Amino acid sequence: MFSGQAHPMLAEAVAAELGTKPGNCLLENFPDGELRVEILEEVEGRQVFLLQPTGPPAADRFLELMLMADACKRAGASQVIAVVPYFGYARQDRRAKTGEPVGARLIADIMEQRLDRILTVDLHTPSIEGFFRIPIDHVSAIPLLAEALRPELEPDSVLVAPDLGAVKMARRYSQLLDLPVAYVHKIRVSGSEVQVREVVGKVEGLSPVLVDDMISTGGTLRSAMKAVLDMGCLPRFTIAASHSLLVGDAIQQLALFPLSKVILTDSIGRTEFGSLPVQVVSLKKILAEAMQKLSLNRIPEPTHSMP
Ligand code: R5P
């Protein structure tokens, strides 16, 4: 197992779960800025895992992963498996208008040139799996996040999906936590701006627990929180999300809301959360378990299936 530069801390933690350490490899830049990779262990005939979330800067993280995969293949690795806890470009899974690419499909086309298999967590859209001709093992952080949410719940808690895409995810939390679900109908105006059309379900007098696959600018969550406050919910928010990009001033903007807890995973190597009341739950165990199964040529249990 080798780690790219994106998240060596998670790689160390996963390796420790497996009773090992990440292998030695050189990761640096040439003077002109190009990435330089050198695998410093014997990989001939071996199954290799490469751990690298492809969060910001997504292009560099992605290219480094592919350079590592190429190096392993050329050195004779028998199987190269990418462990990608956060899968960048997944939101570009369709064209919203003419002139746009299908970025996730392009990424899939490139990845399958050098990789034999991919292990990932809470893909933005599970159907992205269909873009690949190599197997994708897709595990979910929802059971972990739900357990972390449990002690935070109030008798009057309601799950809120901040957009239609999060409804299935909210239903999964609802099954695990036995809570009602409301949802916000959002439309995206641009990469950083969203508008709310309506709130469906009862939130008045209740404590909202917002769940989403990811927080990027925080715009989706902020619009949803404003909308449910307008509908008379209690000013006490709990948030759970699998991936915390928290780009730009997302942390400062979210901190303007009455948040009692924000529960995130360590899919991305962020450790600074300003004044947000963040609790991080680690993916190390579920990734280690899935990798262990793959090393025994067994298939990890997909935990993403939602009703
Ligand atoms: C959208 O479909 C996703 O599930 C997230 O709601 C969204 O990508 C989060 O982005 P942001 O925080 O920038 O609104």
mmCIF file of C-alpha atoms in Angstrom, residues 11-181:
data_model
loop_
_atom_site.group_PDB
_atom_site.id
_atom_site.type_symbol
_atom_site.label_atom_id
_atom_site.label_comp_id
_atom_site.label_asym_id
_atom_site.label_seq_id
_atom_site.Cartn_x
_atom_site.Cartn_y
_atom_site.Cartn_z
ATOM 1 C CA ALA A 11 -3.077 6.130 4.879
ATOM 2 C CA GLU A 12 -1.026 5.645 8.074
ATOM 3 C CA ALA A 13 -4.201 5.004 10.075
ATOM 4 C CA VAL A 14 -5.577 2.487 7.561
ATOM 5 C CA ALA A 15 -2.206 0.759 7.339
ATOM 6 C CA ALA A 16 -2.041 0.558 11.151
ATOM 7 C CA GLU A 17 -5.493 -1.109 11.149
ATOM 8 C CA LEU A 18 -4.022 -3.654 8.763
ATOM 9 C CA GLY A 19 -0.902 -4.098 10.905
ATOM 10 C CA THR A 20 1.416 -2.548 8.350
ATOM 11 C CA LYS A 21 2.823 0.765 7.117
ATOM 12 C CA PRO A 22 2.502 2.567 3.796
ATOM 13 C CA GLY A 23 5.317 1.630 1.432
ATOM 14 C CA ASN A 24 8.110 4.029 0.537
ATOM 15 C CA CYS A 25 7.660 6.182 -2.489
ATOM 16 C CA LEU A 26 9.046 9.475 -3.636
ATOM 17 C CA LEU A 27 6.508 12.203 -4.313
ATOM 18 C CA GLU A 28 7.869 15.577 -5.338
ATOM 19 C CA ASN A 29 7.829 18.179 -8.068
ATOM 20 C CA PHE A 30 10.267 18.763 -10.901
ATOM 21 C CA PRO A 31 11.602 22.337 -11.011
ATOM 22 C CA ASP A 32 8.976 23.201 -13.629
ATOM 23 C CA GLY A 33 6.177 22.049 -11.311
ATOM 24 C CA GLU A 34 5.463 18.678 -12.928
ATOM 25 C CA LEU A 35 4.731 15.900 -10.454
ATOM 26 C CA ARG A 36 7.482 13.330 -9.981
ATOM 27 C CA VAL A 37 6.727 9.874 -8.574
ATOM 28 C CA GLU A 38 9.001 6.964 -7.805
ATOM 29 C CA ILE A 39 7.834 3.745 -6.134
ATOM 30 C CA LEU A 40 10.684 2.617 -3.874
ATOM 31 C CA GLU A 41 9.446 -0.880 -2.994
ATOM 32 C CA GLU A 42 9.401 -4.146 -4.901
ATOM 33 C CA VAL A 43 5.892 -4.505 -6.381
ATOM 34 C CA GLU A 44 6.450 -7.096 -9.092
ATOM 35 C CA GLY A 45 3.708 -9.723 -8.974
ATOM 36 C CA ARG A 46 1.989 -8.013 -6.044
ATOM 37 C CA GLN A 47 -1.426 -6.530 -5.422
ATOM 38 C CA VAL A 48 -0.945 -2.816 -4.754
ATOM 39 C CA PHE A 49 -3.299 -0.364 -3.019
ATOM 40 C CA LEU A 50 -2.867 3.366 -3.674
ATOM 41 C CA LEU A 51 -4.655 5.617 -1.193
ATOM 42 C CA GLN A 52 -5.454 9.051 -2.534
ATOM 43 C CA PRO A 53 -8.615 11.167 -2.151
ATOM 44 C CA THR A 54 -8.972 13.396 -5.197
ATOM 45 C CA GLY A 55 -10.150 16.537 -3.394
ATOM 46 C CA PRO A 56 -8.697 20.016 -3.968
ATOM 47 C CA PRO A 57 -6.430 20.527 -5.852
ATOM 48 C CA ALA A 58 -8.308 17.770 -7.695
ATOM 49 C CA ALA A 59 -6.284 17.787 -10.924
ATOM 50 C CA ASP A 60 -2.929 17.354 -9.130
ATOM 51 C CA ARG A 61 -4.291 14.718 -6.752
ATOM 52 C CA PHE A 62 -5.808 12.785 -9.625
ATOM 53 C CA LEU A 63 -2.707 12.978 -11.797
ATOM 54 C CA GLU A 64 -0.445 11.929 -8.934
ATOM 55 C CA LEU A 65 -2.652 8.877 -8.353
ATOM 56 C CA MET A 66 -2.462 7.973 -12.024
ATOM 57 C CA LEU A 67 1.331 8.459 -12.117
ATOM 58 C CA MET A 68 1.634 6.134 -9.117
ATOM 59 C CA ALA A 69 -0.591 3.582 -10.844
ATOM 60 C CA ASP A 70 1.481 3.808 -14.010
ATOM 61 C CA ALA A 71 4.696 3.351 -12.026
ATOM 62 C CA CYS A 72 3.291 0.252 -10.284
ATOM 63 C CA LYS A 73 2.029 -1.288 -13.517
ATOM 64 C CA ARG A 74 5.371 -0.728 -15.249
ATOM 65 C CA ALA A 75 7.149 -2.270 -12.257
ATOM 66 C CA GLY A 76 5.065 -5.425 -12.725
ATOM 67 C CA ALA A 77 2.317 -5.114 -10.057
ATOM 68 C CA SER A 78 -0.254 -7.843 -10.621
ATOM 69 C CA GLN A 79 -3.215 -5.681 -9.579
ATOM 70 C CA VAL A 80 -3.453 -1.960 -8.815
ATOM 71 C CA ILE A 81 -6.392 -0.848 -6.685
ATOM 72 C CA ALA A 82 -7.049 2.843 -6.034
ATOM 73 C CA VAL A 83 -8.532 3.643 -2.635
ATOM 74 C CA VAL A 84 -10.231 6.988 -3.225
ATOM 75 C CA PRO A 85 -12.092 8.032 -0.042
ATOM 76 C CA TYR A 86 -13.335 11.197 -1.756
ATOM 77 C CA PHE A 87 -13.897 10.972 -5.492
ATOM 78 C CA GLY A 88 -13.390 14.359 -7.192
ATOM 79 C CA TYR A 89 -15.272 15.333 -10.369
ATOM 80 C CA ALA A 90 -18.176 13.051 -9.352
ATOM 81 C CA ARG A 91 -20.567 16.003 -9.476
ATOM 82 C CA GLN A 92 -19.865 16.386 -13.206
ATOM 83 C CA ASP A 93 -21.895 13.277 -13.927
ATOM 84 C CA ARG A 94 -24.125 14.778 -16.625
ATOM 85 C CA ARG A 95 -24.396 17.809 -18.868
ATOM 86 C CA ALA A 96 -26.645 20.526 -17.493
ATOM 87 C CA LYS A 97 -26.443 22.324 -20.857
ATOM 88 C CA THR A 98 -24.880 22.084 -24.286
ATOM 89 C CA GLY A 99 -21.185 22.902 -24.291
ATOM 90 C CA GLU A 100 -20.413 21.170 -20.999
ATOM 91 C CA PRO A 101 -18.353 17.952 -20.690
ATOM 92 C CA VAL A 102 -19.294 14.879 -18.663
ATOM 93 C CA GLY A 103 -16.262 15.215 -16.407
ATOM 94 C CA ALA A 104 -16.916 12.121 -14.295
ATOM 95 C CA ARG A 105 -17.032 9.945 -17.427
ATOM 96 C CA LEU A 106 -13.725 11.396 -18.659
ATOM 97 C CA ILE A 107 -12.113 10.706 -15.287
ATOM 98 C CA ALA A 108 -13.450 7.127 -15.431
ATOM 99 C CA ASP A 109 -12.027 6.674 -18.946
ATOM 100 C CA ILE A 110 -8.578 7.766 -17.757
ATOM 101 C CA MET A 111 -8.638 5.783 -14.499
ATOM 102 C CA GLU A 112 -9.426 2.494 -16.156
ATOM 103 C CA GLN A 113 -6.335 2.868 -18.356
ATOM 104 C CA ARG A 114 -4.056 2.108 -15.395
ATOM 105 C CA LEU A 115 -6.210 0.819 -12.539
ATOM 106 C CA ASP A 116 -7.744 -2.621 -12.053
ATOM 107 C CA ARG A 117 -10.237 -1.701 -9.369
ATOM 108 C CA ILE A 118 -11.403 1.294 -7.300
ATOM 109 C CA LEU A 119 -12.583 1.433 -3.703
ATOM 110 C CA THR A 120 -14.477 4.592 -2.819
ATOM 111 C CA VAL A 121 -16.835 6.038 -0.206
ATOM 112 C CA ASP A 122 -20.255 7.665 -0.696
ATOM 113 C CA LEU A 123 -19.950 8.598 -4.345
ATOM 114 C CA HIS A 124 -21.960 11.697 -5.156
ATOM 115 C CA THR A 125 -24.060 9.579 -7.532
ATOM 116 C CA PRO A 126 -23.822 5.785 -7.172
ATOM 117 C CA SER A 127 -24.651 5.359 -10.875
ATOM 118 C CA ILE A 128 -21.179 6.726 -11.736
ATOM 119 C CA GLU A 129 -20.154 3.107 -11.230
ATOM 120 C CA GLY A 130 -21.699 2.513 -14.654
ATOM 121 C CA PHE A 131 -19.114 4.835 -16.256
ATOM 122 C CA PHE A 132 -16.379 2.289 -15.491
ATOM 123 C CA ARG A 133 -15.525 -1.008 -17.138
ATOM 124 C CA ILE A 134 -13.440 -1.933 -14.080
ATOM 125 C CA PRO A 135 -15.112 -2.910 -10.776
ATOM 126 C CA ILE A 136 -15.914 -0.178 -8.263
ATOM 127 C CA ASP A 137 -16.341 -1.110 -4.619
ATOM 128 C CA HIS A 138 -18.522 1.543 -3.074
ATOM 129 C CA VAL A 139 -18.815 1.611 0.711
ATOM 130 C CA SER A 140 -20.766 4.078 2.803
ATOM 131 C CA ALA A 141 -19.918 6.195 5.825
ATOM 132 C CA ILE A 142 -23.626 6.601 6.662
ATOM 133 C CA PRO A 143 -23.729 3.894 9.391
ATOM 134 C CA LEU A 144 -20.653 5.484 11.048
ATOM 135 C CA LEU A 145 -22.102 8.983 10.820
ATOM 136 C CA ALA A 146 -25.500 7.820 12.073
ATOM 137 C CA GLU A 147 -23.892 6.303 15.179
ATOM 138 C CA ALA A 148 -22.046 9.568 15.827
ATOM 139 C CA LEU A 149 -25.331 11.474 15.387
ATOM 140 C CA ARG A 150 -27.288 9.293 17.802
ATOM 141 C CA PRO A 151 -26.147 10.969 21.064
ATOM 142 C CA GLU A 152 -26.762 14.410 19.509
ATOM 143 C CA LEU A 153 -30.428 13.766 18.753
ATOM 144 C CA GLU A 154 -33.304 15.522 20.507
ATOM 145 C CA PRO A 155 -36.761 13.987 20.999
ATOM 146 C CA ASP A 156 -37.975 16.494 18.383
ATOM 147 C CA SER A 157 -35.238 15.937 15.767
ATOM 148 C CA VAL A 158 -36.115 15.801 12.069
ATOM 149 C CA LEU A 159 -33.762 14.793 9.267
ATOM 150 C CA VAL A 160 -33.509 17.381 6.509
ATOM 151 C CA ALA A 161 -32.225 16.584 3.016
ATOM 152 C CA PRO A 162 -30.871 19.952 1.799
ATOM 153 C CA ASP A 163 -31.651 19.059 -1.817
ATOM 154 C CA LEU A 164 -33.474 16.392 -3.806
ATOM 155 C CA GLY A 165 -30.217 14.509 -4.436
ATOM 156 C CA ALA A 166 -29.845 13.940 -0.684
ATOM 157 C CA VAL A 167 -33.328 12.454 -0.144
ATOM 158 C CA LYS A 168 -32.266 8.812 -0.526
ATOM 159 C CA MET A 169 -29.362 9.427 1.810
ATOM 160 C CA ALA A 170 -31.716 11.029 4.363
ATOM 161 C CA ARG A 171 -34.012 7.987 4.086
ATOM 162 C CA ARG A 172 -31.074 5.727 4.888
ATOM 163 C CA TYR A 173 -30.330 7.819 8.024
ATOM 164 C CA SER A 174 -34.038 7.718 8.834
ATOM 165 C CA GLN A 175 -34.013 3.893 8.735
ATOM 166 C CA LEU A 176 -31.021 3.800 11.076
ATOM 167 C CA LEU A 177 -32.174 6.522 13.465
ATOM 168 C CA ASP A 178 -35.944 6.188 13.204
ATOM 169 C CA LEU A 179 -36.527 9.877 12.478
ATOM 170 C CA PRO A 180 -38.934 11.659 10.126
ATOM 171 C CA VAL A 181 -37.539 13.251 6.944
#
